[in-house]
PDB file of C-alpha atoms in Angstrom:
ATOM      1  CA  MET J   1      13.106  18.411  -7.870  1.00  0.00           C
ATOM      2  CA  LYS J   2      14.571  16.573  -4.823  1.00  0.00           C
ATOM      3  CA  LEU J   3      12.230  13.986  -5.694  1.00  0.00           C
ATOM      4  CA  LEU J   4      13.477  13.878  -9.400  1.00  0.00           C
ATOM      5  CA  TYR J   5      17.320  13.769  -7.768  1.00  0.00           C
ATOM      6  CA  HIS J   6      16.349  11.040  -5.681  1.00  0.00           C
ATOM      7  CA  LEU J   7      14.711   9.023  -8.300  1.00  0.00           C
ATOM      8  CA  GLY J   8      17.591   9.233 -11.021  1.00  0.00           C
ATOM      9  CA  LYS J   9      19.583   8.195  -8.233  1.00  0.00           C
ATOM     10  CA  TYR J  10      18.002   5.511  -7.366  1.00  0.00           C
ATOM     11  CA  VAL J  11      17.509   4.319 -11.308  1.00  0.00           C
ATOM     12  CA  LEU J  12      20.963   4.655 -11.970  1.00  0.00           C
ATOM     13  CA  LEU J  13      21.736   2.615  -8.273  1.00  0.00           C
ATOM     14  CA  MET J  14      19.565  -0.049  -9.779  1.00  0.00           C
ATOM     15  CA  LYS J  15      21.301  -0.517 -13.239  1.00  0.00           C
ATOM     16  CA  ARG J  16      24.406  -1.190 -11.472  1.00  0.00           C
ATOM     17  CA  VAL J  17      22.785  -3.537  -9.227  1.00  0.00           C
ATOM     18  CA  PHE J  18      21.591  -5.794 -12.152  1.00  0.00           C
ATOM     19  CA  LYS J  19      24.694  -5.791 -14.297  1.00  0.00           C
ATOM     20  CA  LYS J  20      26.118  -9.320 -14.600  1.00  0.00           C
ATOM     21  CA  PRO J  21      27.589 -10.324 -11.804  1.00  0.00           C
ATOM     22  CA  GLU J  22      31.327 -10.946 -11.793  1.00  0.00           C
ATOM     23  CA  LYS J  23      31.379 -14.643 -10.019  1.00  0.00           C
ATOM     24  CA  TRP J  24      28.274 -16.564  -9.768  1.00  0.00           C
ATOM     25  CA  SER J  25      29.018 -18.730  -6.851  1.00  0.00           C
ATOM     26  CA  ILE J  26      29.827 -15.776  -4.397  1.00  0.00           C
ATOM     27  CA  TYR J  27      26.419 -14.309  -5.452  1.00  0.00           C
ATOM     28  CA  ARG J  28      24.643 -17.731  -4.598  1.00  0.00           C
ATOM     29  CA  ALA J  29      26.352 -18.117  -1.338  1.00  0.00           C
ATOM     30  CA  GLN J  30      25.415 -14.679  -0.447  1.00  0.00           C
ATOM     31  CA  PHE J  31      21.643 -15.494  -1.939  1.00  0.00           C
ATOM     32  CA  PHE J  32      21.431 -18.381   0.307  1.00  0.00           C
ATOM     33  CA  LYS J  33      22.402 -16.531   3.325  1.00  0.00           C
ATOM     34  CA  GLU J  34      19.881 -13.862   2.690  1.00  0.00           C
ATOM     35  CA  VAL J  35      17.123 -16.039   2.355  1.00  0.00           C
ATOM     36  CA  ASN J  36      18.050 -17.292   5.910  1.00  0.00           C
ATOM     37  CA  SER J  37      18.206 -13.588   7.183  1.00  0.00           C
ATOM     38  CA  LEU J  38      15.975 -12.033   5.746  1.00  0.00           C
ATOM     39  CA  GLY J  39      13.037 -14.862   5.320  1.00  0.00           C
ATOM     40  CA  ILE J  40      13.801 -17.264   8.048  1.00  0.00           C
ATOM     41  CA  GLY J  41      14.559 -14.610  10.674  1.00  0.00           C
ATOM     42  CA  SER J  42      11.170 -13.317  10.218  1.00  0.00           C
ATOM     43  CA  LEU J  43       8.762 -16.246  10.482  1.00  0.00           C
ATOM     44  CA  GLY J  44       8.334 -16.162  14.440  1.00  0.00           C
ATOM     45  CA  ILE J  45       6.614 -12.781  14.124  1.00  0.00           C
ATOM     46  CA  ILE J  46       5.078 -13.187  11.183  1.00  0.00           C
ATOM     47  CA  ALA J  47       3.370 -16.372  12.605  1.00  0.00           C
ATOM     48  CA  ILE J  48       2.093 -14.736  15.718  1.00  0.00           C
ATOM     49  CA  ILE J  49       0.867 -11.316  14.205  1.00  0.00           C
ATOM     50  CA  SER J  50      -0.918 -13.693  11.478  1.00  0.00           C
ATOM     51  CA  VAL J  51      -2.386 -15.729  14.240  1.00  0.00           C
ATOM     52  CA  PHE J  52      -4.433 -12.750  16.140  1.00  0.00           C
ATOM     53  CA  MET J  53      -4.872 -10.748  12.933  1.00  0.00           C
ATOM     54  CA  GLY J  54      -7.326 -13.647  11.755  1.00  0.00           C
ATOM     55  CA  ALA J  55      -8.735 -13.929  15.326  1.00  0.00           C
ATOM     56  CA  VAL J  56      -9.517 -10.296  15.713  1.00  0.00           C
ATOM     57  CA  VAL J  57     -11.240 -10.177  12.347  1.00  0.00           C
ATOM     58  CA  THR J  58     -13.154 -13.155  12.889  1.00  0.00           C
ATOM     59  CA  ILE J  59     -14.315 -11.770  16.072  1.00  0.00           C
ATOM     60  CA  GLN J  60     -15.158  -8.187  14.942  1.00  0.00           C
ATOM     61  CA  SER J  61     -16.962  -9.619  11.835  1.00  0.00           C
ATOM     62  CA  ALA J  62     -18.786 -11.702  14.351  1.00  0.00           C
ATOM     63  CA  PHE J  63     -19.742  -8.629  16.452  1.00  0.00           C
ATOM     64  CA  GLY J  64     -20.850  -6.866  13.279  1.00  0.00           C
ATOM     65  CA  PHE J  65     -22.744  -9.279  11.571  1.00  0.00           C
ATOM     66  CA  GLU J  66     -26.168  -8.666  13.823  1.00  0.00           C
ATOM     67  CA  SER J  67     -28.479  -9.224  11.493  1.00  0.00           C
ATOM     68  CA  PRO J  68     -30.394 -12.798  10.972  1.00  0.00           C
ATOM     69  CA  TRP J  69     -30.135 -12.268   7.229  1.00  0.00           C
ATOM     70  CA  ILE J  70     -26.641 -12.434   7.104  1.00  0.00           C
ATOM     71  CA  PRO J  71     -25.608 -16.173   7.618  1.00  0.00           C
ATOM     72  CA  ILE J  72     -23.060 -17.221  10.240  1.00  0.00           C
ATOM     73  CA  TYR J  73     -20.708 -18.721   7.983  1.00  0.00           C
ATOM     74  CA  ALA J  74     -20.049 -14.946   6.362  1.00  0.00           C
ATOM     75  CA  ILE J  75     -17.871 -14.859   9.190  1.00  0.00           C
ATOM     76  CA  GLY J  76     -15.464 -17.336   7.924  1.00  0.00           C
ATOM     77  CA  ILE J  77     -15.667 -15.792   4.175  1.00  0.00           C
ATOM     78  CA  THR J  78     -14.674 -12.207   5.839  1.00  0.00           C
ATOM     79  CA  ALA J  79     -11.772 -13.904   7.759  1.00  0.00           C
ATOM     80  CA  ARG J  80     -10.673 -15.734   4.407  1.00  0.00           C
ATOM     81  CA  ASP J  81     -11.054 -12.794   2.345  1.00  0.00           C
ATOM     82  CA  SER J  82      -9.230  -9.911   4.657  1.00  0.00           C
ATOM     83  CA  MET J  83      -6.645 -12.269   5.380  1.00  0.00           C
ATOM     84  CA  ILE J  84      -5.621 -13.320   1.736  1.00  0.00           C
ATOM     85  CA  LEU J  85      -6.784  -9.693  -0.360  1.00  0.00           C
ATOM     86  CA  GLU J  86      -5.136  -7.366   2.622  1.00  0.00           C
ATOM     87  CA  PHE J  87      -4.022  -8.239   5.568  1.00  0.00           C
ATOM     88  CA  SER J  88      -1.105 -10.877   4.763  1.00  0.00           C
ATOM     89  CA  PRO J  89       0.325  -9.308   1.784  1.00  0.00           C
ATOM     90  CA  THR J  90      -0.232  -5.696   2.961  1.00  0.00           C
ATOM     91  CA  ILE J  91       0.203  -5.441   6.740  1.00  0.00           C
ATOM     92  CA  VAL J  92       2.885  -8.225   6.726  1.00  0.00           C
ATOM     93  CA  SER J  93       4.736  -6.282   4.087  1.00  0.00           C
ATOM     94  CA  LEU J  94       4.600  -3.156   5.941  1.00  0.00           C
ATOM     95  CA  ILE J  95       6.033  -4.949   9.218  1.00  0.00           C
ATOM     96  CA  LEU J  96       8.961  -6.458   6.927  1.00  0.00           C
ATOM     97  CA  ALA J  97       9.670  -3.028   5.952  1.00  0.00           C
ATOM     98  CA  GLY J  98      10.022  -1.908   9.513  1.00  0.00           C
ATOM     99  CA  LYS J  99      12.393  -4.720  10.564  1.00  0.00           C
ATOM    100  CA  VAL J 100      14.050  -6.361   7.375  1.00  0.00           C
ATOM    101  CA  GLY J 101      14.395  -2.723   5.745  1.00  0.00           C
ATOM    102  CA  SER J 102      15.828  -1.187   8.631  1.00  0.00           C
ATOM    103  CA  ASN J 103      18.694  -3.750   8.721  1.00  0.00           C
ATOM    104  CA  ILE J 104      19.465  -3.580   5.541  1.00  0.00           C
ATOM    105  CA  ALA J 105      19.655   0.121   5.624  1.00  0.00           C
ATOM    106  CA  SER J 106      21.698   0.015   8.875  1.00  0.00           C
ATOM    107  CA  GLU J 107      24.030  -3.035   7.435  1.00  0.00           C
ATOM    108  CA  ILE J 108      24.754  -0.969   4.483  1.00  0.00           C
ATOM    109  CA  GLY J 109      25.328   2.275   5.798  1.00  0.00           C
ATOM    110  CA  THR J 110      27.361   0.505   8.610  1.00  0.00           C
ATOM    111  CA  MET J 111      29.582  -0.762   5.841  1.00  0.00           C
ATOM    112  CA  ARG J 112      29.313   2.535   3.804  1.00  0.00           C
ATOM    113  CA  VAL J 113      30.840   5.033   6.635  1.00  0.00           C
ATOM    114  CA  SER J 114      33.366   2.341   7.636  1.00  0.00           C
ATOM    115  CA  GLU J 115      34.603   2.382   4.227  1.00  0.00           C
ATOM    116  CA  GLN J 116      34.318  -1.304   3.598  1.00  0.00           C
ATOM    117  CA  ILE J 117      32.195  -0.142   0.544  1.00  0.00           C
ATOM    118  CA  ASP J 118      34.808   1.941  -1.130  1.00  0.00           C
ATOM    119  CA  ALA J 119      37.275  -1.332  -0.016  1.00  0.00           C
ATOM    120  CA  LEU J 120      34.967  -3.161  -2.529  1.00  0.00           C
ATOM    121  CA  GLU J 121      35.219  -0.916  -4.854  1.00  0.00           C
ATOM    122  CA  ILE J 122      38.899  -0.329  -5.279  1.00  0.00           C
ATOM    123  CA  MET J 123      39.365  -4.385  -5.180  1.00  0.00           C
ATOM    124  CA  GLY J 124      37.378  -4.204  -8.416  1.00  0.00           C
ATOM    125  CA  VAL J 125      33.997  -5.297  -7.090  1.00  0.00           C
ATOM    126  CA  ASN J 126      30.583  -4.194  -8.101  1.00  0.00           C
ATOM    127  CA  SER J 127      29.654  -3.439  -4.723  1.00  0.00           C
ATOM    128  CA  ALA J 128      25.996  -2.414  -5.522  1.00  0.00           C
ATOM    129  CA  GLY J 129      25.667  -6.056  -6.743  1.00  0.00           C
ATOM    130  CA  TYR J 130      27.255  -7.810  -4.468  1.00  0.00           C
ATOM    131  CA  LEU J 131      25.645  -6.132  -1.568  1.00  0.00           C
ATOM    132  CA  ILE J 132      22.018  -5.168  -2.979  1.00  0.00           C
ATOM    133  CA  LEU J 133      21.189  -7.936  -5.634  1.00  0.00           C
ATOM    134  CA  PRO J 134      21.292 -11.226  -3.614  1.00  0.00           C
ATOM    135  CA  LYS J 135      19.137  -9.509  -0.681  1.00  0.00           C
ATOM    136  CA  THR J 136      16.571  -8.215  -3.669  1.00  0.00           C
ATOM    137  CA  LEU J 137      16.574 -12.003  -5.486  1.00  0.00           C
ATOM    138  CA  ALA J 138      15.930 -13.633  -1.901  1.00  0.00           C
ATOM    139  CA  ALA J 139      13.120 -11.281  -0.226  1.00  0.00           C
ATOM    140  CA  LEU J 140      11.641 -12.078  -4.143  1.00  0.00           C
ATOM    141  CA  PHE J 141      11.838 -15.986  -3.647  1.00  0.00           C
ATOM    142  CA  ILE J 142      11.079 -16.120   0.020  1.00  0.00           C
ATOM    143  CA  ASN J 143       8.333 -13.441   0.451  1.00  0.00           C
ATOM    144  CA  PRO J 144       5.574 -14.964  -1.280  1.00  0.00           C
ATOM    145  CA  PHE J 145       6.046 -18.395   0.741  1.00  0.00           C
ATOM    146  CA  LEU J 146       6.016 -15.941   4.070  1.00  0.00           C
ATOM    147  CA  ILE J 147       2.803 -14.383   3.079  1.00  0.00           C
ATOM    148  CA  VAL J 148       1.099 -17.581   1.999  1.00  0.00           C
ATOM    149  CA  ILE J 149       2.060 -19.386   5.691  1.00  0.00           C
ATOM    150  CA  SER J 150       0.428 -15.804   7.091  1.00  0.00           C
ATOM    151  CA  MET J 151      -2.596 -16.366   4.992  1.00  0.00           C
ATOM    152  CA  PHE J 152      -2.872 -20.136   6.415  1.00  0.00           C
ATOM    153  CA  LEU J 153      -2.034 -18.817   9.957  1.00  0.00           C
ATOM    154  CA  GLY J 154      -4.643 -16.272   9.844  1.00  0.00           C
ATOM    155  CA  ILE J 155      -7.521 -18.511   8.703  1.00  0.00           C
ATOM    156  CA  PHE J 156      -6.446 -20.993  11.353  1.00  0.00           C
ATOM    157  CA  GLY J 157      -6.087 -18.087  13.670  1.00  0.00           C
ATOM    158  CA  GLY J 158      -9.694 -17.240  13.111  1.00  0.00           C
ATOM    159  CA  TRP J 159     -11.277 -20.670  13.239  1.00  0.00           C
ATOM    160  CA  ALA J 160      -9.238 -21.307  16.338  1.00  0.00           C
ATOM    161  CA  LEU J 161     -10.028 -18.131  18.605  1.00  0.00           C
ATOM    162  CA  GLY J 162     -13.254 -18.076  16.811  1.00  0.00           C
ATOM    163  CA  VAL J 163     -14.543 -21.494  18.077  1.00  0.00           C
ATOM    164  CA  LEU J 164     -12.593 -20.895  21.449  1.00  0.00           C
ATOM    165  CA  THR J 165     -14.881 -17.827  22.142  1.00  0.00           C
ATOM    166  CA  GLY J 166     -17.915 -19.352  20.883  1.00  0.00           C
ATOM    167  CA  VAL J 167     -18.843 -16.452  18.187  1.00  0.00           C
ATOM    168  CA  VAL J 168     -18.871 -18.971  15.657  1.00  0.00           C
ATOM    169  CA  THR J 169     -18.957 -22.990  15.202  1.00  0.00           C
ATOM    170  CA  SER J 170     -16.450 -24.917  13.462  1.00  0.00           C
ATOM    171  CA  TYR J 171     -18.558 -26.301  10.522  1.00  0.00           C
ATOM    172  CA  GLU J 172     -19.937 -22.958   9.685  1.00  0.00           C
ATOM    173  CA  TYR J 173     -16.673 -21.141   9.693  1.00  0.00           C
ATOM    174  CA  ILE J 174     -14.759 -24.118   7.595  1.00  0.00           C
ATOM    175  CA  TYR J 175     -18.191 -23.847   4.943  1.00  0.00           C
ATOM    176  CA  GLY J 176     -17.112 -20.057   4.924  1.00  0.00           C
ATOM    177  CA  ILE J 177     -13.667 -20.652   4.203  1.00  0.00           C
ATOM    178  CA  GLN J 178     -14.389 -22.802   1.509  1.00  0.00           C
ATOM    179  CA  TYR J 179     -17.445 -20.630  -0.126  1.00  0.00           C
ATOM    180  CA  GLU J 180     -16.741 -19.530  -3.388  1.00  0.00           C
ATOM    181  CA  LEU J 181     -13.089 -19.261  -2.980  1.00  0.00           C
ATOM    182  CA  LYS J 182     -11.529 -17.497  -6.025  1.00  0.00           C
ATOM    183  CA  MET J 183      -7.676 -18.354  -6.807  1.00  0.00           C
ATOM    184  CA  TYR J 184      -7.436 -15.024  -8.684  1.00  0.00           C
ATOM    185  CA  ASN J 185      -7.389 -13.625  -5.369  1.00  0.00           C
ATOM    186  CA  ILE J 186      -4.364 -15.519  -4.321  1.00  0.00           C
ATOM    187  CA  TYR J 187      -2.450 -14.160  -7.557  1.00  0.00           C
ATOM    188  CA  TYR J 188      -3.643 -10.849  -6.975  1.00  0.00           C
ATOM    189  CA  SER J 189      -1.976 -11.336  -3.069  1.00  0.00           C
ATOM    190  CA  LEU J 190       1.306 -12.658  -4.368  1.00  0.00           C
ATOM    191  CA  ILE J 191       1.884 -10.150  -7.470  1.00  0.00           C
ATOM    192  CA  LYS J 192       1.505  -7.451  -4.431  1.00  0.00           C
ATOM    193  CA  THR J 193       4.128  -9.452  -2.351  1.00  0.00           C
ATOM    194  CA  VAL J 194       6.868  -9.802  -5.099  1.00  0.00           C
ATOM    195  CA  ALA J 195       6.339  -6.031  -5.866  1.00  0.00           C
ATOM    196  CA  PHE J 196       6.287  -4.754  -1.909  1.00  0.00           C
ATOM    197  CA  ALA J 197       9.310  -7.249  -1.614  1.00  0.00           C
ATOM    198  CA  PHE J 198      11.185  -5.366  -4.468  1.00  0.00           C
ATOM    199  CA  ILE J 199      10.327  -1.860  -2.621  1.00  0.00           C
ATOM    200  CA  ILE J 200      11.154  -2.966   0.742  1.00  0.00           C
ATOM    201  CA  THR J 201      14.921  -4.087  -0.009  1.00  0.00           C
ATOM    202  CA  THR J 202      16.002  -1.805  -3.027  1.00  0.00           C
ATOM    203  CA  VAL J 203      14.458   1.412  -1.205  1.00  0.00           C
ATOM    204  CA  SER J 204      16.234   0.208   2.075  1.00  0.00           C
ATOM    205  CA  ALA J 205      19.477  -0.594   0.384  1.00  0.00           C
ATOM    206  CA  TYR J 206      19.096   2.890  -1.528  1.00  0.00           C
ATOM    207  CA  HIS J 207      19.140   4.968   1.875  1.00  0.00           C
ATOM    208  CA  GLY J 208      21.718   2.595   3.306  1.00  0.00           C
ATOM    209  CA  PHE J 209      24.017   2.763   0.299  1.00  0.00           C
ATOM    210  CA  TYR J 210      24.223   6.720   0.330  1.00  0.00           C
ATOM    211  CA  THR J 211      24.982   7.132   3.896  1.00  0.00           C
ATOM    212  CA  LYS J 212      27.326   9.958   4.858  1.00  0.00           C
ATOM    213  CA  GLY J 213      28.816  10.769   8.074  1.00  0.00           C
ATOM    214  CA  GLY J 214      28.732   8.201  11.087  1.00  0.00           C
ATOM    215  CA  ALA J 215      26.570   6.198  13.434  1.00  0.00           C
ATOM    216  CA  LEU J 216      24.012   9.053  13.511  1.00  0.00           C
ATOM    217  CA  GLU J 217      23.402   9.215  10.386  1.00  0.00           C
ATOM    218  CA  VAL J 218      23.184   5.337  10.006  1.00  0.00           C
ATOM    219  CA  GLY J 219      20.250   5.643  12.175  1.00  0.00           C
ATOM    220  CA  ARG J 220      18.743   8.276  10.770  1.00  0.00           C
ATOM    221  CA  ALA J 221      19.224   6.086   7.456  1.00  0.00           C
ATOM    222  CA  SER J 222      17.357   3.511   8.651  1.00  0.00           C
ATOM    223  CA  THR J 223      14.684   5.613   9.908  1.00  0.00           C
ATOM    224  CA  LYS J 224      14.378   6.996   6.425  1.00  0.00           C
ATOM    225  CA  ALA J 225      14.377   3.573   4.646  1.00  0.00           C
ATOM    226  CA  VAL J 226      11.663   2.355   6.578  1.00  0.00           C
ATOM    227  CA  VAL J 227       9.438   5.793   6.345  1.00  0.00           C
ATOM    228  CA  TYR J 228       9.687   5.768   2.652  1.00  0.00           C
ATOM    229  CA  SER J 229       9.523   2.116   1.836  1.00  0.00           C
ATOM    230  CA  SER J 230       6.440   2.069   3.792  1.00  0.00           C
ATOM    231  CA  ILE J 231       4.751   5.110   1.808  1.00  0.00           C
ATOM    232  CA  ILE J 232       5.599   3.979  -1.212  1.00  0.00           C
ATOM    233  CA  LEU J 233       4.435   0.409  -0.503  1.00  0.00           C
ATOM    234  CA  LEU J 234       0.960   1.990   0.321  1.00  0.00           C
ATOM    235  CA  VAL J 235       0.837   3.969  -2.966  1.00  0.00           C
ATOM    236  CA  VAL J 236       1.773   0.745  -5.192  1.00  0.00           C
ATOM    237  CA  ASN J 237      -1.013  -1.061  -3.239  1.00  0.00           C
ATOM    238  CA  PHE J 238      -3.341   1.432  -4.233  1.00  0.00           C
ATOM    239  CA  LEU J 239      -2.255   1.235  -7.841  1.00  0.00           C
ATOM    240  CA  LEU J 240      -2.065  -2.404  -8.195  1.00  0.00           C
ATOM    241  CA  THR J 241      -5.388  -2.860  -6.442  1.00  0.00           C
ATOM    242  CA  GLN J 242      -6.722  -0.241  -9.168  1.00  0.00           C
ATOM    243  CA  ILE J 243      -5.207  -2.148 -11.961  1.00  0.00           C
ATOM    244  CA  LEU J 244      -6.038  -5.679 -10.958  1.00  0.00           C
ATOM    245  CA  LEU J 245      -8.948  -5.581  -9.139  1.00  0.00           C
ATOM    246  CA  ALA J 246     -10.958  -2.443 -10.837  1.00  0.00           C
TER     247      ALA J 246
END
């Protein structure tokens, strides 16, 4: 029953979020601000994690492929497919759920407990739309770019550290990442990314928007936002994989 209560409350909040904005120019300015905050601000951590994820996948693949029947270029294929299909869209989105999701929940939660949201509503502003819509649209726009960068850096990290450690040659790795590349895999990954971006922003915003109490409750809302958005993200990942790859 509690799940249905929160689901209904979430749907009603989304109905308010996607109402026609009062003034597009204000929302446009907020959108670009959020693109910079949610997207560009996360680029550094995504770059570091992607490079080392690609390197670890490459070295693990080389360690696992002991049979002489498996060609060395299979290491490149494994690194490419692992980064495109799962590591970049899912693991990076989980990291964003922790970083971006907690920021969104704490920012909106602080505005709620300090009565700034009440003040917006008294002025006739659709507070849900003003606070949540620009964040959601910014994440839907910028996250696919972040994931493509992550894929590239992960594959590059696999090449750089794989060659440096001597587990694969440059020629074999590059041959592997070019071997039977399926563009559909990239489309599948980007579809997942857009769904995950929506979950991260709206679920986190939901927890922040309905925060009650003081600073302690803001912290709890932030933790709940990360936990619930991560769980929903993993369930949706399973469902989309079944639908798009089965």
